[in-house]
Coordinates of N, CA and C in Angstrom, one line a residue:
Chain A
X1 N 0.9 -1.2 0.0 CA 0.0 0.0 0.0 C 0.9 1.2 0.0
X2 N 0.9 1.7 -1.0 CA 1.1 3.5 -1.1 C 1.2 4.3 0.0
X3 N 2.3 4.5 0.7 CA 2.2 5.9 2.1 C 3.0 6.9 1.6
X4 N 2.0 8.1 1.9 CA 2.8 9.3 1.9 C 3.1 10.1 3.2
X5 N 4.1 10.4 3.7 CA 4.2 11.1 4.6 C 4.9 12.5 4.6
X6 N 4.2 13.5 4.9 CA 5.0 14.6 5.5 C 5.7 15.0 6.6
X7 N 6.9 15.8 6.5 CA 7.6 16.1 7.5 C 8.3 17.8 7.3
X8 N 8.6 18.3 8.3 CA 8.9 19.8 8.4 C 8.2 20.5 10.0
X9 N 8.9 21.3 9.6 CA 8.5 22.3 10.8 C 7.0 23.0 10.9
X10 N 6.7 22.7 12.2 CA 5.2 23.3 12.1 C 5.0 24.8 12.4
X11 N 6.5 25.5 12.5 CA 5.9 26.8 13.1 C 7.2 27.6 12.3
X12 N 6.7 28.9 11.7 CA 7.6 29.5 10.5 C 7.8 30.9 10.6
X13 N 8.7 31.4 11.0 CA 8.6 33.0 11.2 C 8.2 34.0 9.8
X14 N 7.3 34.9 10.1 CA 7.2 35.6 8.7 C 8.5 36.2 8.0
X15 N 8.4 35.8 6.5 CA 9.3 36.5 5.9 C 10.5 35.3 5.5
X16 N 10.3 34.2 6.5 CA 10.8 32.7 6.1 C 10.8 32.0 5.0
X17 N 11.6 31.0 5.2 CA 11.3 29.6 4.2 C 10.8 28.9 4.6
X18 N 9.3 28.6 4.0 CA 8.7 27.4 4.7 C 9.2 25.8 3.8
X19 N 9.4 24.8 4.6 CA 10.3 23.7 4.5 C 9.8 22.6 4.4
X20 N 9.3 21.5 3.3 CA 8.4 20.3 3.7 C 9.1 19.1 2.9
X21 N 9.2 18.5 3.1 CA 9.2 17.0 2.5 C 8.5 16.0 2.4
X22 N 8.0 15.0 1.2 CA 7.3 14.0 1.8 C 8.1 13.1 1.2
X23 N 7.6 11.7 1.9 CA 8.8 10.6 2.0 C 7.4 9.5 1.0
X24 N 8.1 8.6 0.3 CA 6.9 8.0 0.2 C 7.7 6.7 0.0
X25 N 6.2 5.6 0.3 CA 6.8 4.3 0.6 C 5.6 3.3 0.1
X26 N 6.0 2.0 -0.4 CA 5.2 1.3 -0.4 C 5.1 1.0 -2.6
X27 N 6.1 1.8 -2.6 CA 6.1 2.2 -4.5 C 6.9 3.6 -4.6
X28 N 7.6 3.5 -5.5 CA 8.7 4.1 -6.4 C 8.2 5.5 -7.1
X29 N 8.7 6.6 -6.8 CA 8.1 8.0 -7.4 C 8.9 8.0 -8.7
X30 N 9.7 6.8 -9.4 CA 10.0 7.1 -10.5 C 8.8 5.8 -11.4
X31 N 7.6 6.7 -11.3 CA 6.6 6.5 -12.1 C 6.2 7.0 -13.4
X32 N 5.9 6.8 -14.4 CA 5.6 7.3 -15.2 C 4.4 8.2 -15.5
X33 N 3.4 7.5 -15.1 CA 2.1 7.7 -15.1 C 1.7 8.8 -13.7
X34 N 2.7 9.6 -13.4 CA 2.1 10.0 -11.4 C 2.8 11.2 -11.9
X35 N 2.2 12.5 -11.4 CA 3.5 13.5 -10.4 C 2.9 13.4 -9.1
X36 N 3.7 13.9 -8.6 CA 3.9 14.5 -7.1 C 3.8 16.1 -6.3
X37 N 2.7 16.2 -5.8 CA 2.3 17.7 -5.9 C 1.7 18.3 -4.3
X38 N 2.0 19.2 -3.7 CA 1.5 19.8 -2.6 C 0.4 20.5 -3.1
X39 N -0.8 20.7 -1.8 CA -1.5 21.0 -1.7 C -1.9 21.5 -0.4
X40 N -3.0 22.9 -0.1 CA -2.4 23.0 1.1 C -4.0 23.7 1.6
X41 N -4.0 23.5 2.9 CA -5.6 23.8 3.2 C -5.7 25.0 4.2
X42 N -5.9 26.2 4.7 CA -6.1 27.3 5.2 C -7.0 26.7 6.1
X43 N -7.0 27.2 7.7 CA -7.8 26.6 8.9 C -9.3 27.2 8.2
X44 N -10.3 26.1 7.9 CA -11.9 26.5 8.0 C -11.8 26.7 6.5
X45 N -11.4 26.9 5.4 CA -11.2 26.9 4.2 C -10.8 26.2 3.3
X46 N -11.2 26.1 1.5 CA -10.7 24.9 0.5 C -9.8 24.2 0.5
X47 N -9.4 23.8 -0.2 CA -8.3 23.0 -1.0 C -7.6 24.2 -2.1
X48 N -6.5 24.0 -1.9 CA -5.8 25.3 -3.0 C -4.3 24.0 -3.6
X49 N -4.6 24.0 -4.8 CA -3.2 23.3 -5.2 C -1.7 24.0 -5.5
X50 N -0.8 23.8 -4.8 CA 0.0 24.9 -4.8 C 1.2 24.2 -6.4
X51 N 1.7 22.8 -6.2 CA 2.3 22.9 -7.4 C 2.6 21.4 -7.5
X52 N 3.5 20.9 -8.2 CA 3.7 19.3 -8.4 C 5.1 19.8 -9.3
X53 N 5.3 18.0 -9.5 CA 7.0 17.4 -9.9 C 6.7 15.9 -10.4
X54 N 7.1 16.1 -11.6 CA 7.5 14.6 -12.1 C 8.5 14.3 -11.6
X55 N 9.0 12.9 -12.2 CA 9.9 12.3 -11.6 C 11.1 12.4 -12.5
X56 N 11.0 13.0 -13.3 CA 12.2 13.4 -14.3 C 12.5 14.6 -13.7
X57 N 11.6 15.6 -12.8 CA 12.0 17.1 -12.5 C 11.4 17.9 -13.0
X58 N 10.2 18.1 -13.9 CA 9.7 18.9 -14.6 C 9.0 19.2 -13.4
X59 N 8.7 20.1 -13.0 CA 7.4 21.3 -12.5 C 6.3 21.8 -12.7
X60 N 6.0 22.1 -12.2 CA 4.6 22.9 -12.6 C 3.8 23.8 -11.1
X61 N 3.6 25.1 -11.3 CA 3.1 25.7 -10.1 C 1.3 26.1 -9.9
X62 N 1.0 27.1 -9.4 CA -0.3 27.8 -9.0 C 0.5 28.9 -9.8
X63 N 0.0 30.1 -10.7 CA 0.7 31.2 -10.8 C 0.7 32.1 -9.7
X64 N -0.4 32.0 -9.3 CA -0.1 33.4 -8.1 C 0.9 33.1 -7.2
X65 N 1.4 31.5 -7.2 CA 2.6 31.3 -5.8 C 3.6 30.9 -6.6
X66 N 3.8 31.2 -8.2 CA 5.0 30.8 -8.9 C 6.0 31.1 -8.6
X67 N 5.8 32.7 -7.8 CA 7.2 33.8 -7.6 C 7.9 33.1 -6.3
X68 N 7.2 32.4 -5.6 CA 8.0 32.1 -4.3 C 8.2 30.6 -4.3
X69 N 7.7 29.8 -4.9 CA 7.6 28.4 -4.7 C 8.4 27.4 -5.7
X70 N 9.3 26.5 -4.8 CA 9.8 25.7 -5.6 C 9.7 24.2 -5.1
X71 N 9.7 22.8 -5.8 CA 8.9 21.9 -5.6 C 10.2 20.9 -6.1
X72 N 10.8 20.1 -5.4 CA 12.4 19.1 -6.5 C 11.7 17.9 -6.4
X73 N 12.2 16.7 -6.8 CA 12.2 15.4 -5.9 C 13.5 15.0 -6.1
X74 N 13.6 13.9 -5.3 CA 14.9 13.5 -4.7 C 14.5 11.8 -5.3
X75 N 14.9 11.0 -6.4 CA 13.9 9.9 -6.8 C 15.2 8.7 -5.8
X76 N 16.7 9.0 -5.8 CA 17.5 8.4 -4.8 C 16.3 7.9 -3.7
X77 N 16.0 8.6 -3.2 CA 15.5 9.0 -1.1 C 14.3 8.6 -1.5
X78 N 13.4 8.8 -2.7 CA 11.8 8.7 -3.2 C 11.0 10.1 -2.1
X79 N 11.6 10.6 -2.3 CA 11.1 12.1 -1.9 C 10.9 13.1 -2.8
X80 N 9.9 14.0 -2.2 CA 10.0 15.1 -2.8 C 9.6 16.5 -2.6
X81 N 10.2 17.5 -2.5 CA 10.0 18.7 -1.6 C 9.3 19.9 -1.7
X82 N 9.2 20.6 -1.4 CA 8.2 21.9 -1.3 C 9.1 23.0 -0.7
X83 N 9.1 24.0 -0.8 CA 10.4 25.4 -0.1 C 9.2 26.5 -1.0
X84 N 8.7 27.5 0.2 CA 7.5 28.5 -0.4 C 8.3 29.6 0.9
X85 N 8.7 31.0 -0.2 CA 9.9 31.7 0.6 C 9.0 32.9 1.4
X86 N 9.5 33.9 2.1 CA 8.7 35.0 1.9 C 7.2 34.7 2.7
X87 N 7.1 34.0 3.1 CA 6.1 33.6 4.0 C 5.0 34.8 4.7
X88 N 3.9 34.5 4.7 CA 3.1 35.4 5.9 C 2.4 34.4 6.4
X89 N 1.5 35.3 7.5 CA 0.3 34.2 8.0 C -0.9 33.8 7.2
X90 N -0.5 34.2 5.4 CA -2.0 33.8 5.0 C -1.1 32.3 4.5
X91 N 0.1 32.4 4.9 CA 0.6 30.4 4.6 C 0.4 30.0 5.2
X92 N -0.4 30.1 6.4 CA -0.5 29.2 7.7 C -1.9 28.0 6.6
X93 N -1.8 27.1 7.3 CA -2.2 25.8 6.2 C -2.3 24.7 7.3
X94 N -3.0 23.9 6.5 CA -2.1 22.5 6.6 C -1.9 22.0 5.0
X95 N -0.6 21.2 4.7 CA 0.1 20.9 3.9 C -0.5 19.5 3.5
X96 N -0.5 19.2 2.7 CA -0.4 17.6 2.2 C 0.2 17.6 1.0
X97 N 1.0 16.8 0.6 CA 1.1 15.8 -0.1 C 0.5 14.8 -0.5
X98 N 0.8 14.7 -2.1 CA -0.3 13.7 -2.9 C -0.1 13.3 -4.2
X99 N -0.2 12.0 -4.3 CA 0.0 11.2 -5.9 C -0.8 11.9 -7.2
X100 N -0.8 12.1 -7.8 CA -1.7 12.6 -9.3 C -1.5 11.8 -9.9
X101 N -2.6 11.6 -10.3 CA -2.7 10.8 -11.9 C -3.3 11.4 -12.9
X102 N -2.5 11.3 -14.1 CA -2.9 12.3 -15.2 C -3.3 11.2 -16.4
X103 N -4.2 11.4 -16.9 CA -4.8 11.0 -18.5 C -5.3 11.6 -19.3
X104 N -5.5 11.7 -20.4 CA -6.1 12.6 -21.2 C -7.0 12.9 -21.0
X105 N -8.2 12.4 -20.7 CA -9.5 12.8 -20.0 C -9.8 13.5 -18.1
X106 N -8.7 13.5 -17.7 CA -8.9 13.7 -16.4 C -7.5 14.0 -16.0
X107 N -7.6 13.7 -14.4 CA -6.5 13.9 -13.4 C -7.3 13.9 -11.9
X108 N -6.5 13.0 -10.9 CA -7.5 12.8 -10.4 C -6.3 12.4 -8.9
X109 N -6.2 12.8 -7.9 CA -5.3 12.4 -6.8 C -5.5 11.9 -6.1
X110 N -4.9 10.0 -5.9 CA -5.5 9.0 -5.6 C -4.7 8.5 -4.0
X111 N -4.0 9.2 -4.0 CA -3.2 9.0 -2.7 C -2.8 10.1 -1.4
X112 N -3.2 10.1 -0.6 CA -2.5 11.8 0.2 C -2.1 11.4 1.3
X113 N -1.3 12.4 1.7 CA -0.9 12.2 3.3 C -1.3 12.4 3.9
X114 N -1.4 12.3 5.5 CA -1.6 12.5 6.4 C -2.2 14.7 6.5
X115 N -1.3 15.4 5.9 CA -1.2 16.2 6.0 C -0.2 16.8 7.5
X116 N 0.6 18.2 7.1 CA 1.1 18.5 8.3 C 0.7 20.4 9.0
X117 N 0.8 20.6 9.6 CA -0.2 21.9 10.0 C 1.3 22.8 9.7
X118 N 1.5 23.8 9.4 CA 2.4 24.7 9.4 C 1.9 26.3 10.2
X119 N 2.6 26.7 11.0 CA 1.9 28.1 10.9 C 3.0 29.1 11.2
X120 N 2.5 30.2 10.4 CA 3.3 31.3 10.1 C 3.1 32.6 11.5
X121 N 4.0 32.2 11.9 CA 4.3 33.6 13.2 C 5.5 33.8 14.1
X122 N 5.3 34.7 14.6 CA 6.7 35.4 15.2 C 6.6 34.6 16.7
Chain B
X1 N -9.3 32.9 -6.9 CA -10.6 32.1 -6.1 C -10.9 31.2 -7.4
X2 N -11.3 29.9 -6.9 CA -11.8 28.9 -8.2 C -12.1 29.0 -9.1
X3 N -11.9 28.5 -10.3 CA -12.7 28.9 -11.3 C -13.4 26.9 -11.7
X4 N -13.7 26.5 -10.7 CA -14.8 25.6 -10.4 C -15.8 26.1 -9.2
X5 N -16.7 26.3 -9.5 CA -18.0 26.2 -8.5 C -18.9 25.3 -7.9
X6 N -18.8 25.6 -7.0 CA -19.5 24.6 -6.0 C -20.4 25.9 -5.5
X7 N -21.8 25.3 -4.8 CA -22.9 25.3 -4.0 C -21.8 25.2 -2.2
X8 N -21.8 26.3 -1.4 CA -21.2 26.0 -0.3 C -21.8 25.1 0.8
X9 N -23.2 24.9 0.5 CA -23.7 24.3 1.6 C -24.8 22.9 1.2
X10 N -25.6 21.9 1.5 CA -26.1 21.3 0.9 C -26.5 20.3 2.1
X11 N -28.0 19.7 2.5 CA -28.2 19.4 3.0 C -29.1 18.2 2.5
X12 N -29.6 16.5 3.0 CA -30.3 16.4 2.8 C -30.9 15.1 3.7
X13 N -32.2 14.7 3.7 CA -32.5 13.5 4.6 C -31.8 12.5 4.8
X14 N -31.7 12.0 5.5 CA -30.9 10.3 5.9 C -31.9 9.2 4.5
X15 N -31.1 8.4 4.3 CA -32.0 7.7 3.0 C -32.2 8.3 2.3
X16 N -32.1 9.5 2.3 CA -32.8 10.1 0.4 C -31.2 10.1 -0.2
X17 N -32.0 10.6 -1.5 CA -30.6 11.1 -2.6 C -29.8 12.5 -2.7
X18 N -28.5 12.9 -2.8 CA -28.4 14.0 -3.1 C -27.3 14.2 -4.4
X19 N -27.5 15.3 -5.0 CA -26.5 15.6 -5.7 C -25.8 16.9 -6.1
X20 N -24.4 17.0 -5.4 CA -24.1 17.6 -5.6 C -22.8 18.2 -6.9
X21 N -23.4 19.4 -7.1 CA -22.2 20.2 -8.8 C -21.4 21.0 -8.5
X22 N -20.5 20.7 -9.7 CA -19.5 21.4 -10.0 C -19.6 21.5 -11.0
X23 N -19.3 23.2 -11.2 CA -19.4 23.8 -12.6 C -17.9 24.8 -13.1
X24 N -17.7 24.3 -14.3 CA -16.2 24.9 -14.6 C -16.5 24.8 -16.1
X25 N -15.5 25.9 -17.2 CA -15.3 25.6 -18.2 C -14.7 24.0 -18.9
X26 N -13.6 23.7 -17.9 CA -13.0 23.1 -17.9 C -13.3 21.6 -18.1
X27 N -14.6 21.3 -17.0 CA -15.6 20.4 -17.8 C -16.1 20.0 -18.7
X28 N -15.8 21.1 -19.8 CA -16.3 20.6 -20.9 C -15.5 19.8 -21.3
X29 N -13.9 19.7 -21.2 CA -13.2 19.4 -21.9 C -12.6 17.4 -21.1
X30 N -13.0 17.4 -19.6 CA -12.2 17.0 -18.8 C -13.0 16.4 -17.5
X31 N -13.2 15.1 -17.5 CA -13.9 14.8 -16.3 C -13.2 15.1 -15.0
X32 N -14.4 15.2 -14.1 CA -13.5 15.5 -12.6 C -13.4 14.6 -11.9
X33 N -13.1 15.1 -10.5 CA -12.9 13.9 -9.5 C -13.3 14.5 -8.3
X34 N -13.8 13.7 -7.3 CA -14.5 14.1 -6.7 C -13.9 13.1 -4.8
X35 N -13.8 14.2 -3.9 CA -13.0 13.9 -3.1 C -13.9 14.4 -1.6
X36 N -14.1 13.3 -1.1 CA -14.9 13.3 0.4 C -13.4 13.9 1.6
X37 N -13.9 15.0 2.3 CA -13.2 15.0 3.5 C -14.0 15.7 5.0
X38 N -13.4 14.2 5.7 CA -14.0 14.8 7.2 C -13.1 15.6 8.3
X39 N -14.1 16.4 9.2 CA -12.8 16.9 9.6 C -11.7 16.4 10.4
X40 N -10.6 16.9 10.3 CA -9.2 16.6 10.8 C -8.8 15.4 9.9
X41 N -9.0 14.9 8.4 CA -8.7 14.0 7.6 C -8.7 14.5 7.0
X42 N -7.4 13.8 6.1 CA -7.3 14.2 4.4 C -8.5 13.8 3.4
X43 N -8.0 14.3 2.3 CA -9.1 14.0 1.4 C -9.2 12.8 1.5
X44 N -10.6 12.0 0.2 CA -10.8 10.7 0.1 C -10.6 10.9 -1.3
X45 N -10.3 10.2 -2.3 CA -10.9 10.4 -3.7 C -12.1 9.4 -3.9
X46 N -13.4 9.8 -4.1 CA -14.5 9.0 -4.1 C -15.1 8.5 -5.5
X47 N -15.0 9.5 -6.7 CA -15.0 9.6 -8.1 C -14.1 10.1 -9.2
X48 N -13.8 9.2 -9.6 CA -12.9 9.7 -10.8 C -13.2 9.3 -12.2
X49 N -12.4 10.2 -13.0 CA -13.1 9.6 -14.6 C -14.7 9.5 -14.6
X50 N -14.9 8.7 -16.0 CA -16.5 9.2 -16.5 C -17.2 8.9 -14.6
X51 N -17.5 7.7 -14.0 CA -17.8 7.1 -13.0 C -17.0 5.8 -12.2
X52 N -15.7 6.2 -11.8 CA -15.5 5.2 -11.4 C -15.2 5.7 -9.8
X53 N -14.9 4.3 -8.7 CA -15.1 4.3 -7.7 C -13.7 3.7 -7.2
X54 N -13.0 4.3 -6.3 CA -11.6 3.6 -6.0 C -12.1 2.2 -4.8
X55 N -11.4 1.5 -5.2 CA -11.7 0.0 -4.1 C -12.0 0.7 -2.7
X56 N -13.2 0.6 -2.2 CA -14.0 0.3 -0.8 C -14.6 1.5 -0.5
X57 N -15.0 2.2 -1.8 CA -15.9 3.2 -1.7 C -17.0 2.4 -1.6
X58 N -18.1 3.1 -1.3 CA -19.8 2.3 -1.5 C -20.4 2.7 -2.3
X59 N -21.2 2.1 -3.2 CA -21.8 2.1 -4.6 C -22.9 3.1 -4.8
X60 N -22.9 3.9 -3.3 CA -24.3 4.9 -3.5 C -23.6 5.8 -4.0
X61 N -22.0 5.7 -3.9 CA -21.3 7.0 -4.9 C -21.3 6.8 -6.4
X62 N -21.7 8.1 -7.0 CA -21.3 8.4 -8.4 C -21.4 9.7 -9.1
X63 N -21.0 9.1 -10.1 CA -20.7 10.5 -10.9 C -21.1 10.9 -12.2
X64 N -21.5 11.9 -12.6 CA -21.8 11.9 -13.8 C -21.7 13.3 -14.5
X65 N -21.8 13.8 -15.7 CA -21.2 15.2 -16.1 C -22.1 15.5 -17.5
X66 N -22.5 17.0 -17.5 CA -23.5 17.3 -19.2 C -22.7 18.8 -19.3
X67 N -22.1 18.8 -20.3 CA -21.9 20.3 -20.7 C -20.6 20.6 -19.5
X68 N -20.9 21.7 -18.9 CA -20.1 22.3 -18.2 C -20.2 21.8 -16.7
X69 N -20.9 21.1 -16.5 CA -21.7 20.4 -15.4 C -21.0 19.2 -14.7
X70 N -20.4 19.2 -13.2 CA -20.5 17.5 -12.9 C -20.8 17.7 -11.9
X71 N -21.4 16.0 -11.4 CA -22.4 16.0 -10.4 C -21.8 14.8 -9.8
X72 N -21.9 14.8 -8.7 CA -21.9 13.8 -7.3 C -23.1 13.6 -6.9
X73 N -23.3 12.1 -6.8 CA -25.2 11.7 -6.2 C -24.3 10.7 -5.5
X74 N -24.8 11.1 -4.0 CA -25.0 9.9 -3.3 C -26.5 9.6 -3.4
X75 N -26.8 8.2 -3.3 CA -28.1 7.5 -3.2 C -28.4 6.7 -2.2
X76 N -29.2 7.2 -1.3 CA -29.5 6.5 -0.2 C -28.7 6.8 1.2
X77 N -28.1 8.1 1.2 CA -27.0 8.8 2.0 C -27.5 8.6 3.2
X78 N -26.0 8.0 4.0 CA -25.9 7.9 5.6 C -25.4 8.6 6.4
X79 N -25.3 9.1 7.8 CA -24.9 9.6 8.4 C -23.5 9.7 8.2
X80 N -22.8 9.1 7.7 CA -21.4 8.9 8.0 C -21.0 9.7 6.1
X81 N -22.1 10.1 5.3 CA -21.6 10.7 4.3 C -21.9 12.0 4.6
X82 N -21.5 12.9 5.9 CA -21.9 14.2 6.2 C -19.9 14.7 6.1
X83 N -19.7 15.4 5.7 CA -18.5 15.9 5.5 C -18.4 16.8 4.3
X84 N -17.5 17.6 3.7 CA -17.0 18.4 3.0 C -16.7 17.4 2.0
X85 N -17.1 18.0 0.4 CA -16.5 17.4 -1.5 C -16.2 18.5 -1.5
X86 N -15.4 18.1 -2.8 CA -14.2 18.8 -3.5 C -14.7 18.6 -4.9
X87 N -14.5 18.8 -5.8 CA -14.1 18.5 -7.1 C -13.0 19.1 -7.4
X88 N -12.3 18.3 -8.5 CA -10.9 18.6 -9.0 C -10.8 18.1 -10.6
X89 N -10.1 18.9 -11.1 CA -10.4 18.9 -12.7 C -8.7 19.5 -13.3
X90 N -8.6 18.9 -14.5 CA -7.6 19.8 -15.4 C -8.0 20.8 -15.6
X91 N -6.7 21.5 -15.7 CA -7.2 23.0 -16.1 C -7.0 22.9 -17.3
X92 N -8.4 23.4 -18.2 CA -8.4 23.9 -19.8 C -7.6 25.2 -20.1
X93 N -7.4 26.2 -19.2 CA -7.3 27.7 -19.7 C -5.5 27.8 -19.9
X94 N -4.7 26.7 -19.5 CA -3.6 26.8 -20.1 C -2.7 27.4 -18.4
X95 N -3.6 27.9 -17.7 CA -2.4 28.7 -16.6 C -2.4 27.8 -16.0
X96 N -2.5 26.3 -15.2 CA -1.8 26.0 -14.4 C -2.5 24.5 -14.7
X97 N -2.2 23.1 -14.6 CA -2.8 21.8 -14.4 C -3.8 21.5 -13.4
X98 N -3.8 22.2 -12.4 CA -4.6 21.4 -11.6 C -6.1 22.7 -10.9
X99 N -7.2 22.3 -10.5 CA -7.8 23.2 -10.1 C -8.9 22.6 -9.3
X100 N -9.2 23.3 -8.0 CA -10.2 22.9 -6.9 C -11.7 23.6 -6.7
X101 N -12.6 22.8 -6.5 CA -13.5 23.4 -6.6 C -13.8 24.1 -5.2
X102 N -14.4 25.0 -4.8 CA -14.8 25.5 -3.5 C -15.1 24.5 -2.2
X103 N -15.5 23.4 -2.6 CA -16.3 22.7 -1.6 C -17.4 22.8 -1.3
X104 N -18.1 22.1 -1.1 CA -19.6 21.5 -0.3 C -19.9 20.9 0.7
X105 N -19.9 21.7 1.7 CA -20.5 21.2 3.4 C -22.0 20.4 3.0
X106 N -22.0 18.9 2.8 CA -22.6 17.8 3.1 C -23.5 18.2 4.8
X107 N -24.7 18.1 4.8 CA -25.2 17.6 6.0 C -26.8 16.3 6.1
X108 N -26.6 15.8 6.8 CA -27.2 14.9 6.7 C -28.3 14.9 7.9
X109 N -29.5 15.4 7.8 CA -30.4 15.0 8.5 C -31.1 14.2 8.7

């Protein structure tokens, strides 16, 4: 079975680098058919997708968080990361991580983590 | 803010049916998917593609889509399907792959 896990710091001073990793186990991030992408949920509020990574390294962001956000994987470790700079308290979140699956007709995120809470303050 | 819509709130009897939409351009092009969360839990993915159901959902979930339109029907909804959907879709407009729909607070009376 597929586990994703998150890990990082749960508390981020404004104006920081917020820091996440997820570790995944149970299957190999050098998939073909998958990226790998954060997502991140504001206390009492949606789902906002912030960006994803194939396993070759291609990217892909949200544009409004393009300027600050960068997303690697590590396919050695089967990781892959998240770093969103410049921080305020409207980053305060909870984070997850999560598998995509892409086809020509859809896309559809079949796996997630646990999720981890981050919050932005002094 | 989304450019999928959702209905924020939605309520309906224990046993009956409901269905809830999601409306996006994007639909036209792209079926969604559709994702149960309770609170302090991650998403679930409950529908994906035209109607499909990932292993140990229950069959009162589905899905179906007309035009710019998709819809989530539970049939025969239980207490325990009172939680927050999502829908989630490709993006058609070219700015970014992935997009969320606002969500729908589920209640079940």
């Amino acid at each position: 079975q597929l586990q994703l896990q998150e890990s990082g710091p749960g508390l981020v001073k404004p104006s920081e680098t917020l820091s996440l990793t997820c570790t995944v186990s149970g299957g190999s991030i050098n998939n073909s058919n998958y990226y790998w992408d954060w997502i991140r949920q504001p206390p009492g509020r949606g789902l906002e997708w912030i960006g994803g990574v194939y396993y070759r390294g291609s990217t892909y962001y949200k544009p409004s968080l393009k300027s600050r956000v960068t997303i690697s994987v590590d396919t050695s470790k089967n990781q892959f990361s998240l770093k969103l700079n410049s921080v305020t308290a409207a980053d305060t979140a909870v984070y997850y991580c999560a598998r995509r699956y892409v086809i020509w007709s859809g896309a559809h995120f079949d796996y997630w983590g646990q999720g981890t809470p981050v919050t932005v303050s002094s | 803010s989304s450019e999928l819509t959702q209905d924020p709130a939605v309520s309906v009897a224990l046993g009956q049916t409901v269905r809830i939409a999601c409306q996006g351009d994007s639909l036209r092009s792209y079926f969604a998917s559709w994702y149960q969360q309770k609170p302090g839990q991650p998403p679930v993915l409950v529908i994906y593609g035209k109607n499909n159901r990932p292993s140990g959902i229950p069959d009162r979930f589905s899905g179906s889509s007309s035009g710019n339109t998709a819809s989530l029907t539970i049939t025969g909804a239980q207490a325990e399907d009172e939680a927050d959907y999502y829908c989630n879709s490709r993006d058609s407009s070219g700015n970014h792959p992935v997009e969320f729909g606002g969500g729908t607070k589920l209640t079940v009376l």
